PDB file of C-alpha atoms in Angstrom:
ATOM      1  CA  UNK A  22     220.562  52.910 -31.431  1.00  0.00           C
ATOM      2  CA  UNK A  23     221.744  50.205 -33.733  1.00  0.00           C
ATOM      3  CA  UNK A  24     224.691  47.783 -33.535  1.00  0.00           C
ATOM      4  CA  UNK A  25     226.072  44.472 -34.986  1.00  0.00           C
ATOM      5  CA  UNK A  26     226.426  43.132 -31.410  1.00  0.00           C
ATOM      6  CA  UNK A  27     225.470  44.257 -27.952  1.00  0.00           C
ATOM      7  CA  UNK A  28     228.697  46.059 -27.698  1.00  0.00           C
ATOM      8  CA  UNK A  29     230.754  48.804 -29.429  1.00  0.00           C
ATOM      9  CA  UNK A  30     230.777  49.984 -32.123  1.00  0.00           C
ATOM     10  CA  UNK A  31     227.303  51.185 -32.498  1.00  0.00           C
ATOM     11  CA  UNK A  32     225.282  53.883 -34.338  1.00  0.00           C
ATOM     12  CA  UNK A  33     223.003  56.486 -32.984  1.00  0.00           C
ATOM     13  CA  UNK A  34     220.462  57.950 -35.328  1.00  0.00           C
ATOM     14  CA  UNK A  35     218.775  61.127 -34.089  1.00  0.00           C
ATOM     15  CA  UNK A  36     215.701  62.570 -35.902  1.00  0.00           C
ATOM     16  CA  UNK A  37     213.992  65.903 -35.186  1.00  0.00           C
ATOM     17  CA  UNK A  38     210.420  67.062 -35.883  1.00  0.00           C
ATOM     18  CA  UNK A  39     211.608  68.813 -39.092  1.00  0.00           C
ATOM     19  CA  UNK A  40     212.954  65.453 -40.410  1.00  0.00           C
ATOM     20  CA  UNK A  41     216.575  66.616 -39.846  1.00  0.00           C
ATOM     21  CA  UNK A  42     218.825  63.461 -39.357  1.00  0.00           C
ATOM     22  CA  UNK A  43     221.975  63.261 -37.329  1.00  0.00           C
ATOM     23  CA  UNK A  44     224.068  60.040 -37.378  1.00  0.00           C
ATOM     24  CA  UNK A  45     226.592  59.618 -34.595  1.00  0.00           C
ATOM     25  CA  UNK A  46     229.201  56.835 -34.871  1.00  0.00           C
ATOM     26  CA  UNK A  47     230.328  55.460 -31.569  1.00  0.00           C
ATOM     27  CA  UNK A  48     233.425  53.427 -31.558  1.00  0.00           C
ATOM     28  CA  UNK A  49     233.765  53.060 -35.302  1.00  0.00           C
ATOM     29  CA  UNK A  50     236.501  55.627 -35.752  1.00  0.00           C
ATOM     30  CA  UNK A  51     239.481  54.985 -33.505  1.00  0.00           C
ATOM     31  CA  UNK A  52     236.955  54.084 -30.703  1.00  0.00           C
ATOM     32  CA  UNK A  53     236.048  57.790 -30.516  1.00  0.00           C
ATOM     33  CA  UNK A  54     232.435  58.531 -29.356  1.00  0.00           C
ATOM     34  CA  UNK A  55     229.786  60.812 -30.877  1.00  0.00           C
ATOM     35  CA  UNK A  56     231.523  61.141 -34.249  1.00  0.00           C
ATOM     36  CA  UNK A  57     229.114  62.881 -36.532  1.00  0.00           C
ATOM     37  CA  UNK A  58     228.670  61.401 -39.995  1.00  0.00           C
ATOM     38  CA  UNK A  59     226.867  62.849 -43.016  1.00  0.00           C
ATOM     39  CA  UNK A  60     227.569  59.636 -45.054  1.00  0.00           C
ATOM     40  CA  UNK A  61     224.257  57.743 -44.793  1.00  0.00           C
ATOM     41  CA  UNK A  62     221.399  56.990 -47.111  1.00  0.00           C
ATOM     42  CA  UNK A  63     218.758  57.577 -44.423  1.00  0.00           C
ATOM     43  CA  UNK A  64     215.435  59.306 -45.324  1.00  0.00           C
ATOM     44  CA  UNK A  65     213.041  60.806 -42.799  1.00  0.00           C
ATOM     45  CA  UNK A  66     209.654  62.329 -43.307  1.00  0.00           C
ATOM     46  CA  UNK A  67     208.244  64.008 -40.225  1.00  0.00           C
ATOM     47  CA  UNK A  68     204.549  64.922 -39.807  1.00  0.00           C
ATOM     48  CA  UNK A  69     203.734  67.487 -37.073  1.00  0.00           C
ATOM     49  CA  UNK A  70     200.380  68.691 -38.403  1.00  0.00           C
ATOM     50  CA  UNK A  71     198.438  67.244 -35.539  1.00  0.00           C
ATOM     51  CA  UNK A  72     198.591  69.309 -32.407  1.00  0.00           C
ATOM     52  CA  UNK A  73     199.141  66.402 -29.997  1.00  0.00           C
ATOM     53  CA  UNK A  74     201.536  64.038 -31.897  1.00  0.00           C
ATOM     54  CA  UNK A  75     204.525  63.857 -34.110  1.00  0.00           C
ATOM     55  CA  UNK A  76     204.854  60.953 -36.507  1.00  0.00           C
ATOM     56  CA  UNK A  77     208.185  60.135 -38.302  1.00  0.00           C
ATOM     57  CA  UNK A  78     208.744  57.558 -40.998  1.00  0.00           C
ATOM     58  CA  UNK A  79     212.381  56.404 -41.515  1.00  0.00           C
ATOM     59  CA  UNK A  80     213.984  54.433 -44.264  1.00  0.00           C
ATOM     60  CA  UNK A  81     217.418  53.208 -43.377  1.00  0.00           C
ATOM     61  CA  UNK A  82     219.269  51.111 -46.137  1.00  0.00           C
ATOM     62  CA  UNK A  83     220.759  47.879 -44.924  1.00  0.00           C
ATOM     63  CA  UNK A  84     224.292  48.907 -45.730  1.00  0.00           C
ATOM     64  CA  UNK A  85     223.934  52.005 -43.398  1.00  0.00           C
ATOM     65  CA  UNK A  86     222.058  50.192 -40.621  1.00  0.00           C
ATOM     66  CA  UNK A  87     225.042  48.872 -38.733  1.00  0.00           C
ATOM     67  CA  UNK A  88     228.841  48.942 -39.023  1.00  0.00           C
ATOM     68  CA  UNK A  89     229.626  46.617 -41.877  1.00  0.00           C
ATOM     69  CA  UNK A  90     225.994  46.681 -43.082  1.00  0.00           C
ATOM     70  CA  UNK A  91     223.192  44.338 -42.379  1.00  0.00           C
ATOM     71  CA  UNK A  92     222.832  41.290 -44.567  1.00  0.00           C
ATOM     72  CA  UNK A  93     219.936  38.824 -45.401  1.00  0.00           C
ATOM     73  CA  UNK A  94     220.021  35.973 -42.850  1.00  0.00           C
ATOM     74  CA  UNK A  95     221.953  38.250 -40.437  1.00  0.00           C
ATOM     75  CA  UNK A  96     221.195  39.675 -37.014  1.00  0.00           C
ATOM     76  CA  UNK A  97     221.434  43.181 -35.694  1.00  0.00           C
ATOM     77  CA  UNK A  98     220.577  44.762 -32.298  1.00  0.00           C
ATOM     78  CA  UNK A  99     218.412  47.957 -31.624  1.00  0.00           C
ATOM     79  CA  UNK A 100     216.644  50.062 -29.326  1.00  0.00           C
ATOM     80  CA  UNK A 101     214.188  52.976 -30.287  1.00  0.00           C
ATOM     81  CA  UNK A 102     214.336  55.856 -27.846  1.00  0.00           C
ATOM     82  CA  UNK A 103     212.411  59.114 -27.532  1.00  0.00           C
ATOM     83  CA  UNK A 104     213.814  61.850 -25.334  1.00  0.00           C
ATOM     84  CA  UNK A 105     211.492  64.786 -24.635  1.00  0.00           C
ATOM     85  CA  UNK A 106     213.113  67.988 -23.406  1.00  0.00           C
ATOM     86  CA  UNK A 107     211.751  69.529 -20.173  1.00  0.00           C
ATOM     87  CA  UNK A 108     210.884  72.759 -22.114  1.00  0.00           C
ATOM     88  CA  UNK A 109     208.751  70.910 -24.674  1.00  0.00           C
ATOM     89  CA  UNK A 110     207.243  68.394 -22.290  1.00  0.00           C
ATOM     90  CA  UNK A 111     206.354  70.827 -19.635  1.00  0.00           C
ATOM     91  CA  UNK A 112     208.081  68.830 -16.973  1.00  0.00           C
ATOM     92  CA  UNK A 113     211.061  69.584 -14.580  1.00  0.00           C
ATOM     93  CA  UNK A 114     213.564  67.339 -16.432  1.00  0.00           C
ATOM     94  CA  UNK A 115     213.849  65.437 -19.748  1.00  0.00           C
ATOM     95  CA  UNK A 116     211.881  62.188 -20.064  1.00  0.00           C
ATOM     96  CA  UNK A 117     213.205  59.117 -21.810  1.00  0.00           C
ATOM     97  CA  UNK A 118     210.763  56.597 -23.349  1.00  0.00           C
ATOM     98  CA  UNK A 119     212.376  53.350 -24.852  1.00  0.00           C
ATOM     99  CA  UNK A 120     211.007  50.490 -26.895  1.00  0.00           C
ATOM    100  CA  UNK A 121     213.036  48.029 -24.607  1.00  0.00           C
ATOM    101  CA  UNK A 122     211.498  48.164 -21.092  1.00  0.00           C
ATOM    102  CA  UNK A 123     213.718  49.264 -18.268  1.00  0.00           C
ATOM    103  CA  UNK A 124     216.358  50.714 -20.495  1.00  0.00           C
ATOM    104  CA  UNK A 125     217.700  54.095 -21.414  1.00  0.00           C
ATOM    105  CA  UNK A 126     220.142  55.703 -23.828  1.00  0.00           C
ATOM    106  CA  UNK A 127     223.487  53.919 -24.612  1.00  0.00           C
ATOM    107  CA  UNK A 128     222.642  50.774 -22.760  1.00  0.00           C
ATOM    108  CA  UNK A 129     224.139  48.364 -25.231  1.00  0.00           C
ATOM    109  CA  UNK A 130     223.490  45.146 -23.208  1.00  0.00           C
ATOM    110  CA  UNK A 131     219.752  45.893 -23.416  1.00  0.00           C
ATOM    111  CA  UNK A 132     219.466  46.187 -27.183  1.00  0.00           C
ATOM    112  CA  UNK A 133     216.832  43.873 -28.748  1.00  0.00           C
ATOM    113  CA  UNK A 134     217.892  41.150 -31.247  1.00  0.00           C
ATOM    114  CA  UNK A 135     216.468  41.435 -34.661  1.00  0.00           C
ATOM    115  CA  UNK A 136     216.951  38.641 -37.297  1.00  0.00           C
ATOM    116  CA  UNK A 137     216.519  39.218 -40.947  1.00  0.00           C
ATOM    117  CA  UNK A 138     215.157  36.592 -43.391  1.00  0.00           C
TER     118      UNK A 138
END
């Protein structure tokens, strides 16, 4: 989850174990939520060769990072989330792990502030 402020609009990037990328725009187009967009320069490489882990490397160009683009000296807000389905995780319900403690998906007020040089 990436945003220019801790409020709408914001972007949601989803990446799967095959490296497939889905960008959802939330609030950018007539304040509509979950608008899919194929217009991004994001690259993802996923490595699932190990039996017990999945590693993904992402490259997100600054112009595609947040609405209006990220600029040197600027600030943006983010949270990195992993959602594991119950079927894959062997548990009774999906689990959510977040980079920001005590947060979950779509919690804009909990996004971390990142400053660029």
